[in-house]
Short mmCIF file of C-alpha atoms in Angstrom, two decimals:
data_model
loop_
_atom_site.label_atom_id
_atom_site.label_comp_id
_atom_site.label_asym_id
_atom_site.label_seq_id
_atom_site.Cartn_x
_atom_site.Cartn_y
_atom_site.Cartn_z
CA UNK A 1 0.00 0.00 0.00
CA UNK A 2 1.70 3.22 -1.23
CA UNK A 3 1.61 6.20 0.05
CA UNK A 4 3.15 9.27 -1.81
CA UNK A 5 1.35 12.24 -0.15
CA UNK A 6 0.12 12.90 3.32
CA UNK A 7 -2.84 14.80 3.66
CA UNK A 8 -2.34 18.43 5.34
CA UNK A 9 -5.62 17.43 7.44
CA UNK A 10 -3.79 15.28 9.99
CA UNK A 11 -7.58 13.45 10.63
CA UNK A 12 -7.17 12.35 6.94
CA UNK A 13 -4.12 10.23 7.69
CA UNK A 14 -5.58 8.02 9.76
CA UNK A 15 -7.05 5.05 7.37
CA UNK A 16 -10.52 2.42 7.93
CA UNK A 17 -9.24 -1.41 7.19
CA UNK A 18 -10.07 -4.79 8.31
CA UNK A 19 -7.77 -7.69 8.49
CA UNK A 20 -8.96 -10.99 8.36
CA UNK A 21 -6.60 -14.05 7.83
CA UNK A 22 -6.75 -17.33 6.60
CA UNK A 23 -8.98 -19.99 8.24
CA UNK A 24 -8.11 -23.43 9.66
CA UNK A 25 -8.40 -26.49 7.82
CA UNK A 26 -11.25 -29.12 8.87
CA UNK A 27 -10.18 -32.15 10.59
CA UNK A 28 -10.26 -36.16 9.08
CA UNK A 29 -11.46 -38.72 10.47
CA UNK A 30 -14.79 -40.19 11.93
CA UNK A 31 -16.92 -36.85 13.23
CA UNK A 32 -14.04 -34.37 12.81
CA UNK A 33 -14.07 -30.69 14.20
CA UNK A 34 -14.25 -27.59 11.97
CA UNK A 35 -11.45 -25.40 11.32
CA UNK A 36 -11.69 -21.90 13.19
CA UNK A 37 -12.22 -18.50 11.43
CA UNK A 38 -9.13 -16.82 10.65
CA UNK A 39 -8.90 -13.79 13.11
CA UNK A 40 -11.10 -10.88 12.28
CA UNK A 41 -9.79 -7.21 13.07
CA UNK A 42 -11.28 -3.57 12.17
CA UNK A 43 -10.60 0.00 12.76
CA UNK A 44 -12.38 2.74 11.54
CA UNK A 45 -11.18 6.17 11.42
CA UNK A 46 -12.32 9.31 12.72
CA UNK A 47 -13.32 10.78 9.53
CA UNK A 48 -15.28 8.05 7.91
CA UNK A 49 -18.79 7.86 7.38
CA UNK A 50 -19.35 4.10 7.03
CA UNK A 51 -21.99 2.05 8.23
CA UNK A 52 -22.51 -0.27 10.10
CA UNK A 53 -18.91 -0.83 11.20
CA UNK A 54 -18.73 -5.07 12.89
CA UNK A 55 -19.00 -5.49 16.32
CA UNK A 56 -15.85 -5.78 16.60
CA UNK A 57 -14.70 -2.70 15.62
CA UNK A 58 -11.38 -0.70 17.37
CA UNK A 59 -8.39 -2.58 17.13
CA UNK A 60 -5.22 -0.50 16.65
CA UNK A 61 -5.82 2.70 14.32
CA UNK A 62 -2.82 3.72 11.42
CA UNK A 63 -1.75 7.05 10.22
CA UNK A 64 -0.16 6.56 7.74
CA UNK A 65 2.74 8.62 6.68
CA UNK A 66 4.36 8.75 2.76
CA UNK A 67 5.91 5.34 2.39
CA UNK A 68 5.27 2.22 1.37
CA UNK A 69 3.05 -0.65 3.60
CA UNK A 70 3.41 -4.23 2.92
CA UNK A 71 0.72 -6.42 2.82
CA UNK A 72 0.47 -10.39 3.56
CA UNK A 73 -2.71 -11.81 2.99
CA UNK A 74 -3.19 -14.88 4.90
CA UNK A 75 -4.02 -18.35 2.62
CA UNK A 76 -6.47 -21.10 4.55
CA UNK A 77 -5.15 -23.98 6.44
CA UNK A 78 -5.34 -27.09 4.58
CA UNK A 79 -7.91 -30.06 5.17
CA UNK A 80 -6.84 -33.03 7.26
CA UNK A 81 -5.95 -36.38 5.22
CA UNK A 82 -4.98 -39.28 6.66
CA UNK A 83 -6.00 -43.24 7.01
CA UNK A 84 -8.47 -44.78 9.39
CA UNK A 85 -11.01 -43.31 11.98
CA UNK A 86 -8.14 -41.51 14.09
CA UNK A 87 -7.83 -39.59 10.89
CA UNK A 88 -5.89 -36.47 11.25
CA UNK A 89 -6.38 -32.68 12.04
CA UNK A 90 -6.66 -30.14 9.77
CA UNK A 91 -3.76 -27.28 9.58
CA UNK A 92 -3.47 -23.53 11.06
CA UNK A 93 -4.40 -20.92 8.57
CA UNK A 94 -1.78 -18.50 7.80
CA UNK A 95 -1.85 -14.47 9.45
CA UNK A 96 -2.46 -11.66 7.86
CA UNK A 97 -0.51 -8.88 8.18
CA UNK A 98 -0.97 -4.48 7.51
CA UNK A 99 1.39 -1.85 9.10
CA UNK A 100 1.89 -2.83 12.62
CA UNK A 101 -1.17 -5.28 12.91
CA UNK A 102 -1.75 -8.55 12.57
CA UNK A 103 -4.72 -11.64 12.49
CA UNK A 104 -3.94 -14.65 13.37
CA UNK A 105 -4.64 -17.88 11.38
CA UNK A 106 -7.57 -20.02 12.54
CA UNK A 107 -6.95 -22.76 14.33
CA UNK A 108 -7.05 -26.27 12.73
CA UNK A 109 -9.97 -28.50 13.06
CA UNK A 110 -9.16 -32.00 15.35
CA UNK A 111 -9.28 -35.13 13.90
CA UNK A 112 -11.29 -38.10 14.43
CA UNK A 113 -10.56 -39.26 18.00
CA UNK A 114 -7.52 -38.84 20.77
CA UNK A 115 -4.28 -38.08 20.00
CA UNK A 116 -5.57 -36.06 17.05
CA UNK A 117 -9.17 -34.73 18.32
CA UNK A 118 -7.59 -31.89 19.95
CA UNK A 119 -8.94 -28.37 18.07
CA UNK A 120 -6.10 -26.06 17.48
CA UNK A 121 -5.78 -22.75 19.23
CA UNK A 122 -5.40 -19.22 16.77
CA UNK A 123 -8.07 -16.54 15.67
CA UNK A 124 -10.79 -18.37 16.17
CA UNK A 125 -10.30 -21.70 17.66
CA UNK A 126 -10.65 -25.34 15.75
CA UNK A 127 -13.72 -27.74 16.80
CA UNK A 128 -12.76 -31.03 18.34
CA UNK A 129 -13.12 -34.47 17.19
CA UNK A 130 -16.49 -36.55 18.87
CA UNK A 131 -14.30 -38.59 21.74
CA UNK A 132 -12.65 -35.28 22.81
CA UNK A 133 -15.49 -33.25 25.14
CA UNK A 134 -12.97 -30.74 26.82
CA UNK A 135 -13.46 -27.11 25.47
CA UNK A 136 -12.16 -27.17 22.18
CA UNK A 137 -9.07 -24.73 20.43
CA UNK A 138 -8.67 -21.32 22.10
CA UNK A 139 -9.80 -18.04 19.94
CA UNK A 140 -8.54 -14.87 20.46
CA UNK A 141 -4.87 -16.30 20.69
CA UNK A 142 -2.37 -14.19 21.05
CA UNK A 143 -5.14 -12.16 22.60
CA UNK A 144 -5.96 -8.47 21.33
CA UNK A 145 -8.68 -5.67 22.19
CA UNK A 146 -11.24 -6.30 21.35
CA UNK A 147 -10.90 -9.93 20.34
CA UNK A 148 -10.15 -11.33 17.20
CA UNK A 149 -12.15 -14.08 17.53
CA UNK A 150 -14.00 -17.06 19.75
CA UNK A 151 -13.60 -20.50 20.23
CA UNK A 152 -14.28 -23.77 19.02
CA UNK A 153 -17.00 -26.25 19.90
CA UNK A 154 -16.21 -29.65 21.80
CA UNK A 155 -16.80 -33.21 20.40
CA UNK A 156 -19.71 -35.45 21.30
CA UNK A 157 -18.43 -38.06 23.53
CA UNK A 158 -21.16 -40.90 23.67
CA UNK A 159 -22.84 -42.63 20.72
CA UNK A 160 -26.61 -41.38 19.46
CA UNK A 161 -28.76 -42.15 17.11
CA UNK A 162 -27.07 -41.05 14.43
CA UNK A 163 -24.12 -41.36 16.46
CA UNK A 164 -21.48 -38.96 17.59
CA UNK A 165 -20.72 -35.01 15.85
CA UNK A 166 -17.92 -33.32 15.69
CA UNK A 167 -17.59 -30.04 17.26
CA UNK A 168 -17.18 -26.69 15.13
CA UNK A 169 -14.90 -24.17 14.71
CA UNK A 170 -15.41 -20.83 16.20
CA UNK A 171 -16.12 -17.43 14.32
CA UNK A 172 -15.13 -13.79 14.40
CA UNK A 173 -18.44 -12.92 17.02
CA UNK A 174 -19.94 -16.48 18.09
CA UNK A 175 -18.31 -19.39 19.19
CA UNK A 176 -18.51 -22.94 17.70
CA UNK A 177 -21.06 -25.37 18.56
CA UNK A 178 -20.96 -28.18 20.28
CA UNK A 179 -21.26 -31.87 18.95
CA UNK A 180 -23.96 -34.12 21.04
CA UNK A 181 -26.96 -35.96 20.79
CA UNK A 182 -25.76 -37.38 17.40
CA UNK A 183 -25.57 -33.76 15.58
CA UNK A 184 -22.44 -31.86 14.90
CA UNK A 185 -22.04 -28.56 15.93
CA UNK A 186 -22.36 -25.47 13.70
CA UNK A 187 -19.84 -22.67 12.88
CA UNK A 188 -19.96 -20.03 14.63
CA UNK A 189 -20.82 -16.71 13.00
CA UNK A 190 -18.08 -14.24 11.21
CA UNK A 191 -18.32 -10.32 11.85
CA UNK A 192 -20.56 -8.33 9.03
CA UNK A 193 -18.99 -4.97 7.92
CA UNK A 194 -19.65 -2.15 5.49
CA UNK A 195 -16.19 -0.90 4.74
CA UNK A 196 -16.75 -2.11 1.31
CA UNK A 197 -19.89 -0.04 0.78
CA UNK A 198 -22.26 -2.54 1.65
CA UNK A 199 -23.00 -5.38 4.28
CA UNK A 200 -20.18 -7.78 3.91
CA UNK A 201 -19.87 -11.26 6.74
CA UNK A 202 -16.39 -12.93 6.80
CA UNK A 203 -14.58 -14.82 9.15
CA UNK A 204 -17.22 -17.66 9.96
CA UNK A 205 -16.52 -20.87 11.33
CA UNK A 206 -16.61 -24.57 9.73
CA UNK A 207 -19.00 -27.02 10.78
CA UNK A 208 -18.08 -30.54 12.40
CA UNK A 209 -18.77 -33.30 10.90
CA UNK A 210 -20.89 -36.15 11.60
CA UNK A 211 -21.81 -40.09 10.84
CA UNK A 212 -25.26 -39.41 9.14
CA UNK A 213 -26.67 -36.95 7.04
CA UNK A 214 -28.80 -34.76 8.21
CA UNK A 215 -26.73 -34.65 11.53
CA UNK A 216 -23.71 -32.73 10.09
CA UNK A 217 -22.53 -28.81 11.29
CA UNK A 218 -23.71 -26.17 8.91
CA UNK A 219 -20.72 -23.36 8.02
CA UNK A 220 -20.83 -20.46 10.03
CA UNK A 221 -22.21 -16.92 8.46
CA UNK A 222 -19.24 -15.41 6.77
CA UNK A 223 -17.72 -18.31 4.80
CA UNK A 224 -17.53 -20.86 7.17
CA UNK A 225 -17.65 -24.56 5.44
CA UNK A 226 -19.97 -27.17 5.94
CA UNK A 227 -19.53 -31.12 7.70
CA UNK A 228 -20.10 -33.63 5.94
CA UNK A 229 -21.12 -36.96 6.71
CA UNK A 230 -20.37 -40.51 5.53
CA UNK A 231 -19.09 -40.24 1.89
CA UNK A 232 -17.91 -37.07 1.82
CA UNK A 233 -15.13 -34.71 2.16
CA UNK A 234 -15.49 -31.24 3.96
CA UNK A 235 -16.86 -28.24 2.86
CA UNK A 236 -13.67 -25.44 2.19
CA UNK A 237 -14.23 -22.07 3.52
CA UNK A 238 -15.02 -19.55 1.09
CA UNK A 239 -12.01 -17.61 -0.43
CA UNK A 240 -11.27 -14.04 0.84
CA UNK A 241 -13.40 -14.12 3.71
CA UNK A 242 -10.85 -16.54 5.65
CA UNK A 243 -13.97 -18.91 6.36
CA UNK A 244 -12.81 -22.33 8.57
CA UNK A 245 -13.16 -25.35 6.87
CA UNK A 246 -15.97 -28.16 7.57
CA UNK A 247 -14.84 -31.49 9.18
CA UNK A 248 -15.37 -35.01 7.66
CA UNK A 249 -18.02 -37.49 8.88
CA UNK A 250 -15.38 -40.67 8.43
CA UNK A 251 -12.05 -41.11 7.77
CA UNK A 252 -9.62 -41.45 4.31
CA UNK A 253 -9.75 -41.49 1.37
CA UNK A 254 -12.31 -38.31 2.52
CA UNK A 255 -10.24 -34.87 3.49
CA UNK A 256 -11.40 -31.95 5.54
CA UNK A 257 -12.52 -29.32 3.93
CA UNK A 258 -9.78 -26.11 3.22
CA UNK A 259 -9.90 -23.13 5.02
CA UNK A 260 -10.45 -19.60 2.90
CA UNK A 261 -8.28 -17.21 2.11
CA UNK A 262 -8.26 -14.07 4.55
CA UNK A 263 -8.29 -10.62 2.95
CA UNK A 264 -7.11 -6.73 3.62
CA UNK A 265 -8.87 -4.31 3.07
CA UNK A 266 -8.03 -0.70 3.70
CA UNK A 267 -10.49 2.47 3.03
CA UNK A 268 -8.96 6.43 2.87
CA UNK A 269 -10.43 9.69 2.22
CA UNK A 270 -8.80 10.27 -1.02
CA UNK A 271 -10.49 13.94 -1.73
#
């Protein structure tokens, strides 16, 4: 992001963005967690009009100054492959990156069972696999003001009818459901902004996935991916909105589903 000429209006300096970066991959396995939203963060300036700015709104402002910014757009995590019912979790999405602030990849979506149920800690946290019921990956991690995002949902521990679910990944403003009584749990919901002109949700989480159709976690609002069930792999996260991947309902030769891309995006009075 260039700059070549400051403003003489100090106010004008200051610059709107969000910074959302790439979501986790879903887990593998039987009833997998979803992959957490990539962290979600937003300041709006002083001088701009836009409405409505996300709940989340007031993480670090920038003045810029005449120089040059880079930019790293965070890709998604990728989907968890892997043999068997243990399967294997899904990976971190990568961190996006403007001036002096940073998101932080979502965290990857457990696997089918212990050791690799565990949901991974980052933006938004990763869902954990049905035998793993503790709380599942941490959001918000490193932690900032106001948070960049919530955690994932824990696994279903007993058998149902369907059995078991998959917990789901968390998203920029709600965390990720729960798996239990059979169902997976759906992705928690991404942050809606009009920096673009327009209502815009990113960041949502990726559903866990489950046994039996109609039992599997729906994405989360903002890109999250759908669970799948039996046959099928996970649903990826939609590009650019660094959505968590859905998890998979059994184990190889299906995959979890790949987290989105994140995105930057950075608004200036220009006149």
């Amino acid at each position: 992001f260039c700059v070549s000429t400051v403003s003489e209006c100090a106010a004008n300096n200051e610059v709107s963005y969000i910074i959302v970066a790439g979501g986790g991959g879903g887990g593998n396995g039987d009833n997998t967690g979803g992959g957490g939203a990539g962290g979600f963060r937003e300041s709006k300036s002083g001088v701009d009009v836009y409405s409505p700015a996300s709940p989340l709104e007031g993480a670090t402002n920038v003045t810029v100054t005449a120089i040059a910014y880079p930019i790293v757009v965070g890709g998604g995590g990728a989907g968890g492959a892997g043999a068997g019912s243990c399967g294997a979790g899904g990976t971190q999405g990568d961190n996006s990156v403007f001036a002096c602030v940073t998101s932080t990849g979502g965290g990857k979506g457990g696997g089918g069972r212990n050791p690799t149920g565990q949901g991974g800690n980052g933006g938004s946290g990763g869902g954990n696999g049905h035998t793993v019921c503790a709380s599942g990956g941490t959001g918000n991690t490193p932690p900032t003001s106001p948070a960049q995002g919530t955690y994932g949902g824990s696994g279903a521990s007993a058998s149902g009818s369907p059995a078991y679910g998959g917990g789901a990944g968390g998203g920029a403003t709600v965390y990720g459901g729960a798996g239990g009584g059979g169902a997976a749990g759906a992705g928690g919901t991404g942050a809606t902004t009009s920096i673009t002109g327009s209502p815009v949700a990113r960041a949502g989480g990726g559903g866990g996935g489950a046994e039996s159709a109609p039992q599997t976690g729906a994405g989360g609002t903002g890109g999250g991916g759908a669970g799948a069930c039996n046959s099928a792999s996970g649903t990826a996260g939609t590009a650019n909105t660094g959505g968590g991947g859905g998890g998979t309902g059994c184990g190889n030769p299906q995959t979890g589903g790949n987290g989105g891309s994140g995105t930057v995006i950075i608004r200036y009075k220009f006149q």
